[in-house]
Tab-separated table of C-alpha atoms in Angstrom:
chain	number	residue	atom	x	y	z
A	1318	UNK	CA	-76.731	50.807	-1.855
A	1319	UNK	CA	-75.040	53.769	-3.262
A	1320	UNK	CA	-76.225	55.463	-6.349
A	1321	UNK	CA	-73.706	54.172	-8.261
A	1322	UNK	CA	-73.948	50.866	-7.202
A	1323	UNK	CA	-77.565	50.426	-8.388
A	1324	UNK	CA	-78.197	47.909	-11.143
A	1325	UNK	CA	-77.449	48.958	-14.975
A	1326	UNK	CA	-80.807	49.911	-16.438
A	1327	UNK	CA	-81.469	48.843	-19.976
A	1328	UNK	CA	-80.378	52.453	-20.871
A	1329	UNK	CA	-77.041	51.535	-19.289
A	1330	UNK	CA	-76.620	48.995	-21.185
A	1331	UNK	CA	-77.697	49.783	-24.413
A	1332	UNK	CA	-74.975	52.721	-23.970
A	1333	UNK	CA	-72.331	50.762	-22.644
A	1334	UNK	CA	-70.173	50.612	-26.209
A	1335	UNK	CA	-70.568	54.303	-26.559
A	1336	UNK	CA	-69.322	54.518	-23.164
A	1337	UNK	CA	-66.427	52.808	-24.167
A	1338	UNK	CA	-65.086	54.799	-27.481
A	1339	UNK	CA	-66.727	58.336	-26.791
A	1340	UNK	CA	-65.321	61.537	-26.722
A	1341	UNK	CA	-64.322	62.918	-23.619
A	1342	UNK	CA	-66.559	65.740	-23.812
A	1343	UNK	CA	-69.608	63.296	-24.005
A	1344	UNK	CA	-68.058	61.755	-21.167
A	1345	UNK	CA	-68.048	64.708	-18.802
A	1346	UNK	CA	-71.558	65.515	-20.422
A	1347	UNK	CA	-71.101	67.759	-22.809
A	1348	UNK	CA	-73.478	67.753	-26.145
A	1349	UNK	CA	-77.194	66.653	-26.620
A	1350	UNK	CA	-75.954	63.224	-27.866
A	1351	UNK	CA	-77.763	60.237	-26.117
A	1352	UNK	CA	-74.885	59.590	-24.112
A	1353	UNK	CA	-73.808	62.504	-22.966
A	1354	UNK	CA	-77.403	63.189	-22.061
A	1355	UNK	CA	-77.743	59.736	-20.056
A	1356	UNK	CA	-74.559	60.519	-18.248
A	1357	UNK	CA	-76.096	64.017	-17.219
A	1358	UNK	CA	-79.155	61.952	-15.704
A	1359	UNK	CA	-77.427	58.354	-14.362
A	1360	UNK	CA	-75.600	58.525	-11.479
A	1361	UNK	CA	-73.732	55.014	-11.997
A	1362	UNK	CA	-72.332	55.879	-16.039
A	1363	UNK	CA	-71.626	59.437	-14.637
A	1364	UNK	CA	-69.444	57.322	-11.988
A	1365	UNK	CA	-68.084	55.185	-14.787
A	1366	UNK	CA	-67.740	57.592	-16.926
A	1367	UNK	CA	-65.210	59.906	-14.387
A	1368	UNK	CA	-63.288	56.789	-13.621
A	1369	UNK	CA	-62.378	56.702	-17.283
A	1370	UNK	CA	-61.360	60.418	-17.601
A	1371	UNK	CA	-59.483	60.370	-14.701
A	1372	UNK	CA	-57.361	57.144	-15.027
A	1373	UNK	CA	-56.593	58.148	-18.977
A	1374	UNK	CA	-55.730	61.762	-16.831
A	1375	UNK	CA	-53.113	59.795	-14.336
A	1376	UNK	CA	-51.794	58.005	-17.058
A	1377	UNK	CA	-51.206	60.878	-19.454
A	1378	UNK	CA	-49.154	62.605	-16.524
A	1379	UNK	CA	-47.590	59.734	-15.690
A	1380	UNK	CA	-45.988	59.925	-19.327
A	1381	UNK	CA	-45.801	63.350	-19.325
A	1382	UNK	CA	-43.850	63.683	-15.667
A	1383	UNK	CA	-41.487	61.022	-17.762
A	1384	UNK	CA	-41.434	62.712	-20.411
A	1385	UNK	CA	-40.094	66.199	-18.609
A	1386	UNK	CA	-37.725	64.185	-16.262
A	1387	UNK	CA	-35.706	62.972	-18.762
A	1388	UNK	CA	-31.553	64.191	-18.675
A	1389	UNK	CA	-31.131	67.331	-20.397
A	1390	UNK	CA	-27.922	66.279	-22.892
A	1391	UNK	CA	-26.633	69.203	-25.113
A	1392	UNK	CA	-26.664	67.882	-28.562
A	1393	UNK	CA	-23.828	68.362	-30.732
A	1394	UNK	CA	-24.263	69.214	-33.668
A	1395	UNK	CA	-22.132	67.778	-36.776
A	1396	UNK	CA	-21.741	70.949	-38.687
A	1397	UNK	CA	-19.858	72.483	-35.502
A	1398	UNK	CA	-18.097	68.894	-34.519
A	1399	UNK	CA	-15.216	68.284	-36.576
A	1400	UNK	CA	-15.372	65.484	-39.371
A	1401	UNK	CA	-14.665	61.796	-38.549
A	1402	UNK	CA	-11.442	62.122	-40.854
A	1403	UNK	CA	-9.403	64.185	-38.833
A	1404	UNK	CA	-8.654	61.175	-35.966
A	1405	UNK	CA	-7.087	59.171	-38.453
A	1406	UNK	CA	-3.360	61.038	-38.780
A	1407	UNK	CA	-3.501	61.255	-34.715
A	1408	UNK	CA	-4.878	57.595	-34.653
A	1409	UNK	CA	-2.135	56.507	-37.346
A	1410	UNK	CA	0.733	58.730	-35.198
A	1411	UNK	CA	-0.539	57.172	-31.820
A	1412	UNK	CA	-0.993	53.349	-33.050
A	1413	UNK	CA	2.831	53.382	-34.989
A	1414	UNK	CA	4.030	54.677	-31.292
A	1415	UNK	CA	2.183	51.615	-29.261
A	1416	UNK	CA	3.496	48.919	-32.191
A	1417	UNK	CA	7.163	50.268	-32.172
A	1418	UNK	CA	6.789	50.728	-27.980
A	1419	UNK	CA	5.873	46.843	-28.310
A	1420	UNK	CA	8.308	45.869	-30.796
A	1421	UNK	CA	11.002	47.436	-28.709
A	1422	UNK	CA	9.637	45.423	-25.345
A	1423	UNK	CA	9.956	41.741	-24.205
A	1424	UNK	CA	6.595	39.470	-24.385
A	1425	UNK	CA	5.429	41.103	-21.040
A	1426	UNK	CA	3.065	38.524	-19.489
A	1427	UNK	CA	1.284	41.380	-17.658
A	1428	UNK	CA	0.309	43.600	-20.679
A	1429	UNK	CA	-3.120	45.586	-20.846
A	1430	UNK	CA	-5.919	43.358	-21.848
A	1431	UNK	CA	-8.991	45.057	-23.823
A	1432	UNK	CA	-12.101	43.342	-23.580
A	1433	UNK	CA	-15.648	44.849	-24.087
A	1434	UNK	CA	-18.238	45.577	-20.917
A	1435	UNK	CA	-20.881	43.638	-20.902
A	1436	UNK	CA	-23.122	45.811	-19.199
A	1437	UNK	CA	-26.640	43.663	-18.834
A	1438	UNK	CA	-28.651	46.334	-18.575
A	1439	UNK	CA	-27.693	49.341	-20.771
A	1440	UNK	CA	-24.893	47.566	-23.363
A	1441	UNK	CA	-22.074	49.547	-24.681
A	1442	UNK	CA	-19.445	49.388	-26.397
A	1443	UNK	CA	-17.435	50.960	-23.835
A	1444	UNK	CA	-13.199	49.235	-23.895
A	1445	UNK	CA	-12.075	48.057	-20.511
A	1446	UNK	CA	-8.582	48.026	-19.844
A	1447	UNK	CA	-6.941	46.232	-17.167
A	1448	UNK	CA	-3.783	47.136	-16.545
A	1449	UNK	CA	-1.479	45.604	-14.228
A	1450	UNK	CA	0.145	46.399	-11.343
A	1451	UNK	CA	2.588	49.034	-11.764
A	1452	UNK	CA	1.329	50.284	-15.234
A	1453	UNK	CA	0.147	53.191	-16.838
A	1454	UNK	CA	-2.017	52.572	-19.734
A	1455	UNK	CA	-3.570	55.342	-21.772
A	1456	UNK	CA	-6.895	54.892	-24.019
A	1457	UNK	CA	-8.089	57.410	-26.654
A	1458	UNK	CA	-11.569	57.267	-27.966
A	1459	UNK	CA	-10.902	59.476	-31.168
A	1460	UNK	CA	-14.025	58.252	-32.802
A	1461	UNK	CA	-17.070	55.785	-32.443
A	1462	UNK	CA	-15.125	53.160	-34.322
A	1463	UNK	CA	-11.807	53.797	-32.948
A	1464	UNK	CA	-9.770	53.481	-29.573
A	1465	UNK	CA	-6.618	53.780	-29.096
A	1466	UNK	CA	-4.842	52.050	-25.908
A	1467	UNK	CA	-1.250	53.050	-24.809
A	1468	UNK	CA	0.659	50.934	-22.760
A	1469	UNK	CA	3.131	53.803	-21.335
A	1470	UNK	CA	5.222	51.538	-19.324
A	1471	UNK	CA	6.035	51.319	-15.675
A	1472	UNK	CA	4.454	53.982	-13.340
A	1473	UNK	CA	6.919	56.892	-12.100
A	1474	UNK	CA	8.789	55.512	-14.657
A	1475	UNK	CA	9.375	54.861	-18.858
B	598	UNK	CA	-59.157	81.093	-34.489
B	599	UNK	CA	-55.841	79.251	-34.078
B	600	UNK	CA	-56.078	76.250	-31.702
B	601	UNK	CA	-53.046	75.729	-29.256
B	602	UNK	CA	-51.647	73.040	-31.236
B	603	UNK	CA	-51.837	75.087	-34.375
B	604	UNK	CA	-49.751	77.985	-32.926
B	605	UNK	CA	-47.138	75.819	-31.494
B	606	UNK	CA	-46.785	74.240	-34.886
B	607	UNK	CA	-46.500	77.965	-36.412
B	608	UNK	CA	-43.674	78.442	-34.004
B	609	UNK	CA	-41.520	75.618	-34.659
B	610	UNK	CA	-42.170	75.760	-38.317
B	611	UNK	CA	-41.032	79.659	-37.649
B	612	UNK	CA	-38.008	78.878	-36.028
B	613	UNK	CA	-37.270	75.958	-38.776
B	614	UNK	CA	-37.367	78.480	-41.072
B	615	UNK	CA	-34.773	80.808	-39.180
B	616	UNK	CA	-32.309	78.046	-38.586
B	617	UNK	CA	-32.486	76.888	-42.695
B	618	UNK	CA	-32.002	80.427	-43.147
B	619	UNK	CA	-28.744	79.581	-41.092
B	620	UNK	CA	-30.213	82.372	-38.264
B	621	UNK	CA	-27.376	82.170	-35.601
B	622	UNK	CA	-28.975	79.871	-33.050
B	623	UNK	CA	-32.034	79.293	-34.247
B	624	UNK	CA	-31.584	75.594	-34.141
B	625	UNK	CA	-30.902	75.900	-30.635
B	626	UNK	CA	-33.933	77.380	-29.801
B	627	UNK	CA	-36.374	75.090	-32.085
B	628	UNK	CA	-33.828	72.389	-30.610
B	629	UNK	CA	-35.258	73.388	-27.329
B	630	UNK	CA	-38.781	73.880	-28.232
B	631	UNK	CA	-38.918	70.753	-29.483
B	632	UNK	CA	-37.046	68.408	-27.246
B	633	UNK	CA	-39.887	67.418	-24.883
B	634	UNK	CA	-42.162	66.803	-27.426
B	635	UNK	CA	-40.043	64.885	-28.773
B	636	UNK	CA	-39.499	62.669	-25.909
B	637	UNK	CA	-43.134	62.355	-25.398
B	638	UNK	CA	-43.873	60.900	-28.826
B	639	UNK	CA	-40.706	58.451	-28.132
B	640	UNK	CA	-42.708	57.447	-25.113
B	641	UNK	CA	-45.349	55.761	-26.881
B	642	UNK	CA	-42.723	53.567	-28.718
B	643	UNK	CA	-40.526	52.776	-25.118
B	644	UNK	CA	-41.132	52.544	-21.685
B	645	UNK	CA	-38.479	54.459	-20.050
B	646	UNK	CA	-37.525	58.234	-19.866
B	647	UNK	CA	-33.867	57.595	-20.907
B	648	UNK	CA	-34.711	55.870	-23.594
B	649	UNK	CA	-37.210	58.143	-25.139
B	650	UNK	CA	-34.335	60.654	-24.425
B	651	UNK	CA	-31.609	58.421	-26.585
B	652	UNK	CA	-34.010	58.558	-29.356
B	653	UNK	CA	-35.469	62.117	-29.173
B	654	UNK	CA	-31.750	63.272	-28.834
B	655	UNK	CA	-31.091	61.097	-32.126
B	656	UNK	CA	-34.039	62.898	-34.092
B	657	UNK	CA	-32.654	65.997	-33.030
B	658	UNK	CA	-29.926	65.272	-35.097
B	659	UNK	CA	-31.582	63.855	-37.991
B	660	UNK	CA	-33.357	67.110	-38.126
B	661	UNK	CA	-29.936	69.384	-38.126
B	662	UNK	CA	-28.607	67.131	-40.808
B	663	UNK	CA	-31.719	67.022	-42.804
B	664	UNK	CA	-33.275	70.011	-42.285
B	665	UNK	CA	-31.574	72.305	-45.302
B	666	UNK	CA	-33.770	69.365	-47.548
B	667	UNK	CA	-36.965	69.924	-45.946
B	668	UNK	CA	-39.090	71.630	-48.348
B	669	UNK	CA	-42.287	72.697	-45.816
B	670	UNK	CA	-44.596	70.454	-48.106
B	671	UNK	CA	-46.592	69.217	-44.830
B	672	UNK	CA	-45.960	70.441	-41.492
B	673	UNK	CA	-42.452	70.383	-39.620
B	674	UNK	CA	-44.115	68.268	-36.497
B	675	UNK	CA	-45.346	65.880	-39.229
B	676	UNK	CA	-41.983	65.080	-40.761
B	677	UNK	CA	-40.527	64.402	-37.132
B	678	UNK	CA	-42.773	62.819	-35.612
B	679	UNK	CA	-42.048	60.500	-38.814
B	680	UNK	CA	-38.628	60.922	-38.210
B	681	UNK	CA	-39.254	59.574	-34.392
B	682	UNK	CA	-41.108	56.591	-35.590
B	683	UNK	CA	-38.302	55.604	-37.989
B	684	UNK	CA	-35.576	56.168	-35.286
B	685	UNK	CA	-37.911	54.110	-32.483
B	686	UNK	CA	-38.095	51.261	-34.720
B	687	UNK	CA	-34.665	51.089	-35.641
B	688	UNK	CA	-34.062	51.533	-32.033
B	689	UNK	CA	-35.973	48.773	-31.138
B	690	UNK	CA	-34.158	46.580	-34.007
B	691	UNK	CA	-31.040	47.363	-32.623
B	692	UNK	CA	-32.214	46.369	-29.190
B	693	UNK	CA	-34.661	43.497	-30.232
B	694	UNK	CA	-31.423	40.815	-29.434
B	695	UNK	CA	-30.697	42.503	-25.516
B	696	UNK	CA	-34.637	42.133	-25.336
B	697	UNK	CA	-35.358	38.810	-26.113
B	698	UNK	CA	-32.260	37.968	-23.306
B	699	UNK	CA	-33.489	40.060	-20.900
B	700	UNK	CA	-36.637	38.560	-21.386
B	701	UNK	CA	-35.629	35.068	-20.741
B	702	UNK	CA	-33.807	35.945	-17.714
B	703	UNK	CA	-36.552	38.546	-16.323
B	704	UNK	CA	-40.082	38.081	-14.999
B	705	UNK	CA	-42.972	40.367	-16.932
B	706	UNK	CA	-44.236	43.187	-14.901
B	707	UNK	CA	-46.828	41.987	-12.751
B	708	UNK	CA	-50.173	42.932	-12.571
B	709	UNK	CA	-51.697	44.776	-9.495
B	710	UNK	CA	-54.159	42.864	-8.433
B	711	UNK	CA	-58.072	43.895	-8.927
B	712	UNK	CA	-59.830	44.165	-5.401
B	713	UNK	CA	-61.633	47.220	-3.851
B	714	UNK	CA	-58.545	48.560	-2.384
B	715	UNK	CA	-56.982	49.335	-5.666
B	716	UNK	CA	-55.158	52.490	-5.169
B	717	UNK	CA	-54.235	55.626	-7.404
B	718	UNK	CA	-50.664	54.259	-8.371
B	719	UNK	CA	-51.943	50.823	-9.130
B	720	UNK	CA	-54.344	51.797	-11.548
B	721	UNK	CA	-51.892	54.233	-13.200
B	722	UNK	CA	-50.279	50.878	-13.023
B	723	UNK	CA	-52.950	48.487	-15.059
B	724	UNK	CA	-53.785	51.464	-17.344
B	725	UNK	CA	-50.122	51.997	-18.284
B	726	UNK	CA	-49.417	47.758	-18.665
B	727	UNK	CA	-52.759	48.252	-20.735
B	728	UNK	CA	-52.212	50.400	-22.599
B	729	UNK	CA	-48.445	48.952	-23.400
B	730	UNK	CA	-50.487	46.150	-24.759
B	731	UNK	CA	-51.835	48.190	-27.507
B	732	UNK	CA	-50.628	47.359	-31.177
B	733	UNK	CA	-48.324	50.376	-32.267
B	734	UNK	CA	-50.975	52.271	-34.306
B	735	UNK	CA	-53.873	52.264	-31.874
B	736	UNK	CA	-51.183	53.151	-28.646
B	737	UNK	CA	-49.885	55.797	-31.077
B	738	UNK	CA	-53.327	57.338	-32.032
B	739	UNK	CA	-54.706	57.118	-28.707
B	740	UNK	CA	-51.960	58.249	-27.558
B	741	UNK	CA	-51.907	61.448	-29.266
B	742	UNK	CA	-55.525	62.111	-29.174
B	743	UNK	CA	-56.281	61.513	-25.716
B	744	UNK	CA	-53.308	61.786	-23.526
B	745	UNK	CA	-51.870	64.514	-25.567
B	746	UNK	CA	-54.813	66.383	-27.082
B	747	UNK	CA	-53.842	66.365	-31.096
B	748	UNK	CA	-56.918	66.770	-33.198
B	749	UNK	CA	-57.958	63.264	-35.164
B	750	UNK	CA	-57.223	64.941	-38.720
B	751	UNK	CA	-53.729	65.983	-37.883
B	752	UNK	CA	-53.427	62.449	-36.250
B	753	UNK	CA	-54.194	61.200	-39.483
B	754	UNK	CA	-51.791	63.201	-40.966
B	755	UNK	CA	-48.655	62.686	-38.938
B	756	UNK	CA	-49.259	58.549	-39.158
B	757	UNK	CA	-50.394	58.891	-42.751
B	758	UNK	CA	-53.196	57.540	-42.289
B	759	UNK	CA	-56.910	58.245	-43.458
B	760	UNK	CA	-58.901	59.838	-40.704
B	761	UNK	CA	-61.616	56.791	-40.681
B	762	UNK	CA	-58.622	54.523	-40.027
B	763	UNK	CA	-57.352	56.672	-37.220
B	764	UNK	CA	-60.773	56.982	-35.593
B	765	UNK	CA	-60.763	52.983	-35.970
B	766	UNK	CA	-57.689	52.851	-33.875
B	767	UNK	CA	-58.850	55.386	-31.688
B	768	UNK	CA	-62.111	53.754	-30.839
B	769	UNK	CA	-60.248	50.361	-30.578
B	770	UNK	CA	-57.678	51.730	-28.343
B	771	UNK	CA	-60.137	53.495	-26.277
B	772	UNK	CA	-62.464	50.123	-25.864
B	773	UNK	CA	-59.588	48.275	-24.748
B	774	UNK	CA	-58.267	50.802	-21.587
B	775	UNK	CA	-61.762	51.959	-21.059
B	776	UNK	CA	-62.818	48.294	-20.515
B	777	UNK	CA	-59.956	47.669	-18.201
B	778	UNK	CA	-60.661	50.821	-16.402
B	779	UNK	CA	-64.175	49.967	-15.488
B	780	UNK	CA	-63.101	46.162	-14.857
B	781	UNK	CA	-61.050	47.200	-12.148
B	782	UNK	CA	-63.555	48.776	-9.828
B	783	UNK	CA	-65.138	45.972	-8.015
B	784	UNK	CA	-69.013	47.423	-8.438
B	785	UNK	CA	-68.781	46.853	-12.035
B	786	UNK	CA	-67.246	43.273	-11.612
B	787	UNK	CA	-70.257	42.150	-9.723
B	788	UNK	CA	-72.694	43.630	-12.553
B	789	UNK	CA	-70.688	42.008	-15.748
């Protein structure tokens, strides 16, 4: 039977909760406290003791690996962005061309439909736009809250 | 003597300082300086890289649009790691519909099984589902003590908390992976 292996003594046990909430310096047997001193001297809480420093080690770099792997994204900042406001003259512009462009048009049975992705595992509200056959359809994201689709008629053509 | 932690802090509170001062791209740099650390604290409050990312990229922001207000009353990594709790849990507010689906529809992580053969990525594994299992303070104050090294006091600080109640967590946190630690080797097992 392997040191380790070897029954706790009544030492072992009576540190056992100590074990469990010291300091990791006590725990690689550091100090004159009666733990760390009873790890120095016990070769089964010296083994327990460096399976619990180095599991809390795997799992701190499995966060930290994580952590670094994440997508670098530039961030924009709002000062330098320009302000939500100015979409809405280009949004007002671009939405009075689509309604007059429909006005002017038949009921067209095949006109872009807009419906929102339903993305199960990472939702957004991203517009779809399915345009049919022989289409050309045009979509402006000018802000978060609005999109702008235009339907610009046939392809290769008005 | 200034500890590591202290002199980072002394940076970023330096470079804070700069961009208030409107210092041409000084909030690029503390931006930069800040980012991972950032996305580590998110990591205690999620489970995946991007979204840690979504939500250290949206304290980022909170701190260019706030920052000209922040008076240096307590230390800069104590108002954002603040600022990443607030964001997490509205993040997880937002999300708390999606997860409740998702959960319906998708099994919980499994458990590696305990046996002598338990290998190094399994018991990253069953420390990792452990300690997801924490309650948020104690995963948040172990988390910062003893995967990332921050002394209790300015634990205490940053979760404003007393330091007795953090070293309550602490200890509780602790008992609860520790135990799970030694309950996966098999030699213990046959002892408890």
């Amino acid at each position: 039977m392997s040191d380790e292996r070897r029954a706790m003594s009544d030492e072992c046990m009576r540190l056992r909760d100590s074990l469990l909430t010291a300091e990791p310096d006590e725990l690689r047997g550091h100090g004159q406290s009666d733990l760390a001193t009873h790890i120095r001297d016990c070769a089964r809480c010296s083994a327990d003791a460096q399976r619990i420093l180095g599991a809390t080690a795997l799992l701190a770099g499995q966060l930290d690996r994580t952590a670094r792997i994440a997508p670098v994204r530039t961030v924009s900042k709002p000062s330098e962005s320009l302000p939500a406001w100015w979409a809405l003259p280009i949004a007002a512009v671009l939405a009075s061309v689509l309604i007059a462009n429909e006005l002017r048009r038949a009921p067209d049975p095949e006109a872009p439909r807009v419906g929102l992705l339903q993305d199960v595992r990472r939702p957004v509200d991203v517009p779809v736009v399915n345009a049919p056959a022989d289409r050309n359809v045009a979509v402006f994201r000018t802000t978060e809250n609005i999109t702008v689709v235009w339907n610009l008629g046939a392809k290769g053509g008005s | 003597m200034k500890t590591e932690t202290e002199t980072a802090s002394a940076e970023l509170e330096r470079l804070a300082r700069a961009a208030q001062r409107g210092q041409p791209r000084a909030f690029d740099r503390l931006a930069e300086a800040l980012l991972p650390r950032l996305r580590r604290w998110a990591l205690a409050h999620v489970s995946s890289g991007d979204e840690a990312d979504d939500i250290a990229q949206e304290v980022l922001l909170k701190a260019h649009r706030s920052l000209a207000d922040f008076g240096f009353e307590s230390r800069i990594t104590t108002w954002l790691y603040a600022v990443t709790r607030r964001t997490a849990a509205d993040w997880h507010r937002k999300r708390h519909r999606r997860e409740t689906l998702m959960a319906e529809h998708f099994e919980a992580p499994r458990e590696p099984a305990l046996g002598p053969e338990l290998d190094t990525m399994a018991l990253t594994e069953l420390v990792r589902l452990e300690y997801r299992r924490l309650p948020n303070r104690q995963r948040e104050v172990f988390d910062l003590a003893d995967l990332q090294g921050i002394p209790l006091t300015e634990i205490a600080e940053m979760l404003n908390l007393s330091p007795i109640t953090a070293r309550v967590h602490l200890h509780r946190a602790r008992a609860a992976i520790r135990s799970r630690i030694l309950e996966s080797h098999p030699a213990m097992v046959e002892d408890l």
